[in-house]
CSV table of C-alpha atoms in Angstrom, one decimal:
chain,number,residue,atom,x,y,z
Y,136,UNK,CA,-2.6,-44.7,-37.8
Y,137,UNK,CA,-5.7,-45.1,-35.5
Y,138,UNK,CA,-6.1,-48.6,-34.2
Y,139,UNK,CA,-9.2,-49.6,-32.0
Y,140,UNK,CA,-9.1,-53.0,-30.5
Y,141,UNK,CA,-12.0,-54.8,-28.6
Y,142,UNK,CA,-13.6,-51.5,-27.7
Y,143,UNK,CA,-16.6,-51.7,-25.3
Y,144,UNK,CA,-18.7,-48.9,-23.9
Y,145,UNK,CA,-21.5,-49.6,-21.5
Y,146,UNK,CA,-23.6,-47.1,-19.5
Y,147,UNK,CA,-24.5,-48.6,-16.1
Y,148,UNK,CA,-26.2,-52.0,-16.3
Y,149,UNK,CA,-27.6,-51.5,-19.7
Y,150,UNK,CA,-26.7,-53.3,-22.9
Y,151,UNK,CA,-23.2,-52.2,-24.4
Y,152,UNK,CA,-23.4,-49.2,-26.7
Y,153,UNK,CA,-20.2,-50.4,-28.3
Y,154,UNK,CA,-19.6,-54.1,-28.4
Y,155,UNK,CA,-16.1,-55.6,-29.0
Y,156,UNK,CA,-15.4,-53.1,-31.8
Y,157,UNK,CA,-12.2,-53.3,-33.9
Y,158,UNK,CA,-11.2,-50.7,-36.4
Y,159,UNK,CA,-8.1,-49.3,-38.1
Y,160,UNK,CA,-7.9,-46.0,-40.0
Y,161,UNK,CA,-4.6,-45.4,-41.9
Y,162,UNK,CA,-3.2,-42.0,-42.6
Y,163,UNK,CA,-4.4,-39.9,-45.5
Y,164,UNK,CA,-7.7,-41.7,-45.6
Y,165,UNK,CA,-11.3,-40.4,-45.2
Y,166,UNK,CA,-13.7,-42.8,-43.7
Y,167,UNK,CA,-17.4,-42.3,-43.1
Y,168,UNK,CA,-19.4,-44.1,-40.4
Y,169,UNK,CA,-23.1,-44.8,-41.2
Y,170,UNK,CA,-25.9,-46.4,-39.2
Y,171,UNK,CA,-29.3,-45.8,-37.7
Y,172,UNK,CA,-29.7,-43.5,-34.7
Y,173,UNK,CA,-28.5,-45.3,-31.6
Y,174,UNK,CA,-26.0,-47.5,-33.5
Y,175,UNK,CA,-23.1,-46.0,-31.5
Y,176,UNK,CA,-21.6,-43.7,-34.1
Y,177,UNK,CA,-21.2,-40.6,-31.9
Y,178,UNK,CA,-20.2,-42.7,-28.9
Y,179,UNK,CA,-17.3,-44.2,-30.9
Y,180,UNK,CA,-16.0,-40.7,-31.8
Y,181,UNK,CA,-16.3,-39.5,-28.3
Y,182,UNK,CA,-14.4,-42.6,-27.0
Y,183,UNK,CA,-11.5,-41.8,-29.3
Y,184,UNK,CA,-10.9,-38.4,-27.8
Y,185,UNK,CA,-12.0,-39.5,-24.3
Y,186,UNK,CA,-15.0,-37.2,-24.1
Y,187,UNK,CA,-16.6,-40.5,-23.1
Y,188,UNK,CA,-14.6,-43.0,-21.2
Y,189,UNK,CA,-14.5,-46.5,-22.7
Y,190,UNK,CA,-15.5,-49.4,-20.5
Y,191,UNK,CA,-12.7,-51.6,-21.9
Y,192,UNK,CA,-10.6,-52.0,-25.0
Y,193,UNK,CA,-7.7,-50.2,-26.5
Y,194,UNK,CA,-7.5,-47.0,-28.6
Y,195,UNK,CA,-4.1,-46.2,-30.2
Y,196,UNK,CA,-3.1,-43.2,-32.2
Y,197,UNK,CA,0.3,-43.2,-33.9
Y,198,UNK,CA,1.7,-45.5,-31.3
Y,199,UNK,CA,0.2,-43.7,-28.2
Y,200,UNK,CA,-2.3,-45.7,-26.2
Y,201,UNK,CA,-5.0,-43.2,-25.4
Y,202,UNK,CA,-7.2,-45.2,-23.1
Y,203,UNK,CA,-4.5,-45.4,-20.4
Y,204,UNK,CA,-3.6,-41.7,-20.4
Y,205,UNK,CA,-4.3,-39.5,-17.3
Y,206,UNK,CA,-4.3,-35.7,-16.8
Y,207,UNK,CA,-1.4,-34.1,-18.5
Y,208,UNK,CA,-0.7,-37.0,-20.9
Y,209,UNK,CA,-4.4,-37.0,-22.0
Y,210,UNK,CA,-4.3,-33.2,-22.4
Y,211,UNK,CA,-1.2,-33.5,-24.6
Y,212,UNK,CA,-2.7,-36.2,-26.8
Y,213,UNK,CA,-6.0,-34.4,-27.1
Y,214,UNK,CA,-4.2,-31.5,-28.8
Y,215,UNK,CA,-3.7,-33.8,-31.8
Y,216,UNK,CA,-7.3,-35.0,-32.1
Y,217,UNK,CA,-9.3,-32.3,-34.0
Y,218,UNK,CA,-13.1,-32.5,-33.5
Y,219,UNK,CA,-15.8,-30.9,-35.7
Y,220,UNK,CA,-19.3,-30.8,-34.2
Y,221,UNK,CA,-22.7,-30.9,-35.6
Y,222,UNK,CA,-23.8,-27.9,-33.5
Y,223,UNK,CA,-20.5,-26.0,-34.3
Y,224,UNK,CA,-19.7,-25.5,-30.5
Y,225,UNK,CA,-18.6,-21.9,-31.1
Y,226,UNK,CA,-18.7,-19.1,-28.4
Y,227,UNK,CA,-21.2,-16.8,-30.0
Y,228,UNK,CA,-20.0,-13.6,-28.3
Y,229,UNK,CA,-16.4,-14.1,-29.5
Y,230,UNK,CA,-15.1,-13.2,-32.9
Y,231,UNK,CA,-14.1,-15.7,-35.6
Y,232,UNK,CA,-10.5,-15.1,-34.8
Y,233,UNK,CA,-11.0,-15.7,-31.1
Y,234,UNK,CA,-13.0,-18.9,-31.8
Y,235,UNK,CA,-10.3,-20.1,-34.1
Y,236,UNK,CA,-7.6,-19.5,-31.5
Y,237,UNK,CA,-9.5,-21.8,-29.1
Y,238,UNK,CA,-7.8,-24.6,-31.1
Y,239,UNK,CA,-4.5,-23.5,-29.5
Y,240,UNK,CA,-5.7,-23.7,-25.9
Y,241,UNK,CA,-3.7,-26.9,-25.4
Y,242,UNK,CA,-0.5,-25.2,-26.5
Y,243,UNK,CA,-0.5,-21.8,-24.9
Y,244,UNK,CA,-0.6,-20.6,-21.2
Y,245,UNK,CA,-4.1,-19.9,-19.8
Y,246,UNK,CA,-3.3,-16.2,-19.2
Y,247,UNK,CA,-2.5,-15.6,-22.9
Y,248,UNK,CA,-5.9,-17.0,-23.9
Y,249,UNK,CA,-7.7,-15.1,-21.1
Y,250,UNK,CA,-6.1,-11.8,-22.2
Y,251,UNK,CA,-6.5,-12.6,-26.0
Y,252,UNK,CA,-2.7,-12.2,-26.3
Y,253,UNK,CA,-2.2,-14.9,-28.9
Y,254,UNK,CA,1.3,-15.6,-30.3
Y,255,UNK,CA,2.0,-13.9,-33.6
Y,256,UNK,CA,2.7,-17.2,-35.3
Y,257,UNK,CA,-0.7,-18.5,-34.2
Y,258,UNK,CA,-2.5,-15.4,-35.7
Y,259,UNK,CA,-0.5,-15.8,-38.9
Y,260,UNK,CA,-1.5,-19.5,-39.2
Y,261,UNK,CA,-5.1,-18.7,-38.4
Y,262,UNK,CA,-5.3,-16.1,-41.2
Y,263,UNK,CA,-3.7,-18.6,-43.6
Y,264,UNK,CA,-6.2,-21.3,-42.7
Y,265,UNK,CA,-9.2,-18.9,-42.7
Y,266,UNK,CA,-8.2,-17.8,-46.2
Y,267,UNK,CA,-7.9,-21.4,-47.2
Y,268,UNK,CA,-11.6,-22.0,-46.3
Y,269,UNK,CA,-12.9,-18.7,-47.4
Y,270,UNK,CA,-13.7,-16.9,-44.1
Y,271,UNK,CA,-10.6,-14.6,-43.6
Y,272,UNK,CA,-12.8,-11.5,-44.2
Y,273,UNK,CA,-14.9,-12.5,-41.2
Y,274,UNK,CA,-11.9,-12.5,-38.8
Y,275,UNK,CA,-13.3,-9.7,-36.6
Y,276,UNK,CA,-17.0,-10.7,-36.9
Y,277,UNK,CA,-18.9,-12.2,-34.0
Y,278,UNK,CA,-19.6,-16.0,-34.5
Y,279,UNK,CA,-23.4,-15.4,-33.9
Y,280,UNK,CA,-23.5,-13.2,-37.0
Y,281,UNK,CA,-22.5,-16.0,-39.4
Y,282,UNK,CA,-24.5,-18.5,-41.4
Y,283,UNK,CA,-24.5,-22.2,-40.7
Y,284,UNK,CA,-22.0,-23.0,-43.4
Y,285,UNK,CA,-19.7,-20.1,-42.2
Y,286,UNK,CA,-19.9,-21.3,-38.7
Y,287,UNK,CA,-18.9,-24.8,-39.6
Y,288,UNK,CA,-15.9,-23.5,-41.6
Y,289,UNK,CA,-14.8,-21.7,-38.3
Y,290,UNK,CA,-15.1,-25.1,-36.6
Y,291,UNK,CA,-13.0,-26.7,-39.2
Y,292,UNK,CA,-10.3,-24.0,-38.9
Y,293,UNK,CA,-10.4,-24.3,-35.1
Y,294,UNK,CA,-9.8,-28.1,-35.4
Y,295,UNK,CA,-6.9,-27.5,-37.9
Y,296,UNK,CA,-5.3,-25.0,-35.5
Y,297,UNK,CA,-4.6,-27.9,-33.2
Y,298,UNK,CA,-2.2,-29.4,-35.7
Y,299,UNK,CA,-4.2,-32.6,-35.5
Y,300,UNK,CA,-3.0,-36.1,-36.3
Y,301,UNK,CA,-6.6,-37.1,-37.0
Y,302,UNK,CA,-9.9,-35.2,-37.6
Y,303,UNK,CA,-13.1,-36.5,-36.1
Y,304,UNK,CA,-16.3,-35.0,-37.6
Y,305,UNK,CA,-19.6,-35.8,-35.8
Y,306,UNK,CA,-22.5,-35.1,-38.2
Y,307,UNK,CA,-20.7,-32.0,-39.6
Y,308,UNK,CA,-23.4,-31.4,-42.2
Y,309,UNK,CA,-26.6,-32.3,-40.3
Y,310,UNK,CA,-27.5,-28.7,-39.5
Y,311,UNK,CA,-26.9,-27.4,-43.0
Y,312,UNK,CA,-28.9,-27.1,-46.2
Y,313,UNK,CA,-28.1,-29.5,-49.1
Y,314,UNK,CA,-25.9,-27.1,-51.1
Y,315,UNK,CA,-23.8,-26.0,-48.0
Y,316,UNK,CA,-23.7,-29.6,-46.9
Y,317,UNK,CA,-22.0,-30.6,-50.1
Y,318,UNK,CA,-19.6,-27.7,-49.9
Y,319,UNK,CA,-18.5,-28.7,-46.4
Y,320,UNK,CA,-18.0,-32.4,-47.5
Y,321,UNK,CA,-15.9,-31.2,-50.4
Y,322,UNK,CA,-13.9,-29.0,-48.1
Y,323,UNK,CA,-13.2,-31.9,-45.7
Y,324,UNK,CA,-12.3,-34.1,-48.7
Y,325,UNK,CA,-9.8,-31.6,-50.0
Y,326,UNK,CA,-8.3,-30.9,-46.5
Y,327,UNK,CA,-7.7,-34.6,-45.9
Y,328,UNK,CA,-5.6,-34.8,-49.1
Y,329,UNK,CA,-3.8,-31.4,-48.5
Y,330,UNK,CA,-2.8,-32.1,-44.9
Y,331,UNK,CA,-2.3,-35.9,-45.3
Y,332,UNK,CA,-4.8,-36.4,-42.5
Y,333,UNK,CA,-7.0,-39.4,-41.6
Y,334,UNK,CA,-10.6,-38.2,-41.3
Y,335,UNK,CA,-13.4,-40.1,-39.5
Y,336,UNK,CA,-16.9,-38.7,-40.3
Y,337,UNK,CA,-20.1,-39.8,-38.6
Y,338,UNK,CA,-22.8,-39.1,-41.2
Y,339,UNK,CA,-26.5,-40.0,-41.9
Y,340,UNK,CA,-26.5,-38.9,-45.5
Y,341,UNK,CA,-25.4,-42.2,-47.3
Y,342,UNK,CA,-25.3,-40.6,-50.7
Y,343,UNK,CA,-22.7,-38.0,-49.5
Y,344,UNK,CA,-20.8,-40.8,-47.7
Y,345,UNK,CA,-20.6,-42.7,-51.0
Y,346,UNK,CA,-19.6,-39.6,-53.0
Y,347,UNK,CA,-17.1,-37.9,-50.7
Y,348,UNK,CA,-15.4,-40.7,-48.7
Y,349,UNK,CA,-13.2,-43.5,-49.7
Y,350,UNK,CA,-14.3,-46.1,-47.2
Y,351,UNK,CA,-17.5,-46.7,-45.4
Y,352,UNK,CA,-18.0,-48.3,-42.0
Y,353,UNK,CA,-21.6,-49.4,-41.2
Y,354,UNK,CA,-22.6,-49.8,-37.6
Y,355,UNK,CA,-25.6,-51.4,-36.0
Y,356,UNK,CA,-26.2,-51.8,-32.2
Y,357,UNK,CA,-22.6,-51.0,-31.5
Y,358,UNK,CA,-21.1,-53.5,-33.9
Y,359,UNK,CA,-19.4,-53.2,-37.3
Y,360,UNK,CA,-21.7,-54.6,-39.9
Y,361,UNK,CA,-20.0,-53.3,-43.0
Y,362,UNK,CA,-16.5,-52.1,-43.9
Y,363,UNK,CA,-15.6,-51.5,-47.5
Y,364,UNK,CA,-15.3,-49.1,-50.4
Y,365,UNK,CA,-18.5,-47.1,-51.4
Y,366,UNK,CA,-19.0,-49.3,-54.5
Y,367,UNK,CA,-19.5,-52.3,-52.2
Y,368,UNK,CA,-22.3,-50.7,-50.3
Y,369,UNK,CA,-25.2,-52.3,-52.2
Y,370,UNK,CA,-28.8,-52.7,-51.2
Y,371,UNK,CA,-28.1,-55.8,-49.2
Y,372,UNK,CA,-25.4,-54.2,-47.2
Y,373,UNK,CA,-27.7,-51.2,-46.5
Y,374,UNK,CA,-30.4,-53.6,-45.2
Y,375,UNK,CA,-28.0,-55.3,-42.9
Y,376,UNK,CA,-26.8,-51.9,-41.5
Y,377,UNK,CA,-30.2,-50.3,-41.1
Y,378,UNK,CA,-32.5,-53.3,-40.5
Y,379,UNK,CA,-30.2,-56.1,-39.5
Y,380,UNK,CA,-31.4,-58.5,-42.2
Y,381,UNK,CA,-30.3,-59.2,-45.7
Y,382,UNK,CA,-32.5,-57.7,-48.5
Y,383,UNK,CA,-33.6,-61.1,-49.8
Y,384,UNK,CA,-35.1,-62.0,-46.4
Y,385,UNK,CA,-37.2,-58.8,-46.5
Y,386,UNK,CA,-38.5,-59.5,-50.0
Y,387,UNK,CA,-38.1,-55.9,-51.2
Y,388,UNK,CA,-35.8,-53.0,-51.3
Y,389,UNK,CA,-37.0,-49.6,-50.1
Y,390,UNK,CA,-36.8,-46.9,-52.8
Y,391,UNK,CA,-34.7,-44.6,-50.6
Y,392,UNK,CA,-32.1,-47.4,-50.2
Y,393,UNK,CA,-32.1,-48.1,-54.0
Y,394,UNK,CA,-31.4,-44.4,-54.6
Y,395,UNK,CA,-28.5,-44.2,-52.1
Y,396,UNK,CA,-27.0,-47.4,-53.5
Y,397,UNK,CA,-27.3,-46.5,-57.1
């Protein structure tokens, strides 16, 4: 269970990027976060794993209060928060296997990683997961020789190697073509079920959010504007998330919104 209470993030003297945000994500659920650019979606994910420090509020994962952790405690807890990035964040000169093993850096001594002397059980698990997502035959290939979809699958396996208690995905399909984008969303959907994982996905494609996730959270200016099942995300809710006003106040519904809410 991820529980976020009264979360605030402010940079300097500017307006808060996140404003008194409250959110709970239960186990075995897949939740998408939608909203216009600047709504605070990426900041929210980065606050959860402390890549960005919250200004105030509480973030709790399975009974552990993350916002109060320091150094070793934070390192141990980060091991259980898998992160999938829009830009893949792979080391291009390393092989697929070496990139995947980066997911074990929180578990093994530094010298093992530096010398590429990975434990046998980690190599076995990596092959199993790579086979699961269809990239086992690329184990010894350099990351910069892969397509975008293949690179993102490496990122997914790297996150799973952490033995995560939650997966965070920050625009995981934004750099991909439509066909590959759907494949990655289908993969995340199936992995959430298979590994009994809560998955929190920051996504711009509303149609994919409605098709592949079970709950949608809409953000605007750092606040939660919508929280419900895909079927409840109608044209009026879309207008409130993306324009801040109900549809009837605008007098029309944009065709793109009609298509996404169909």
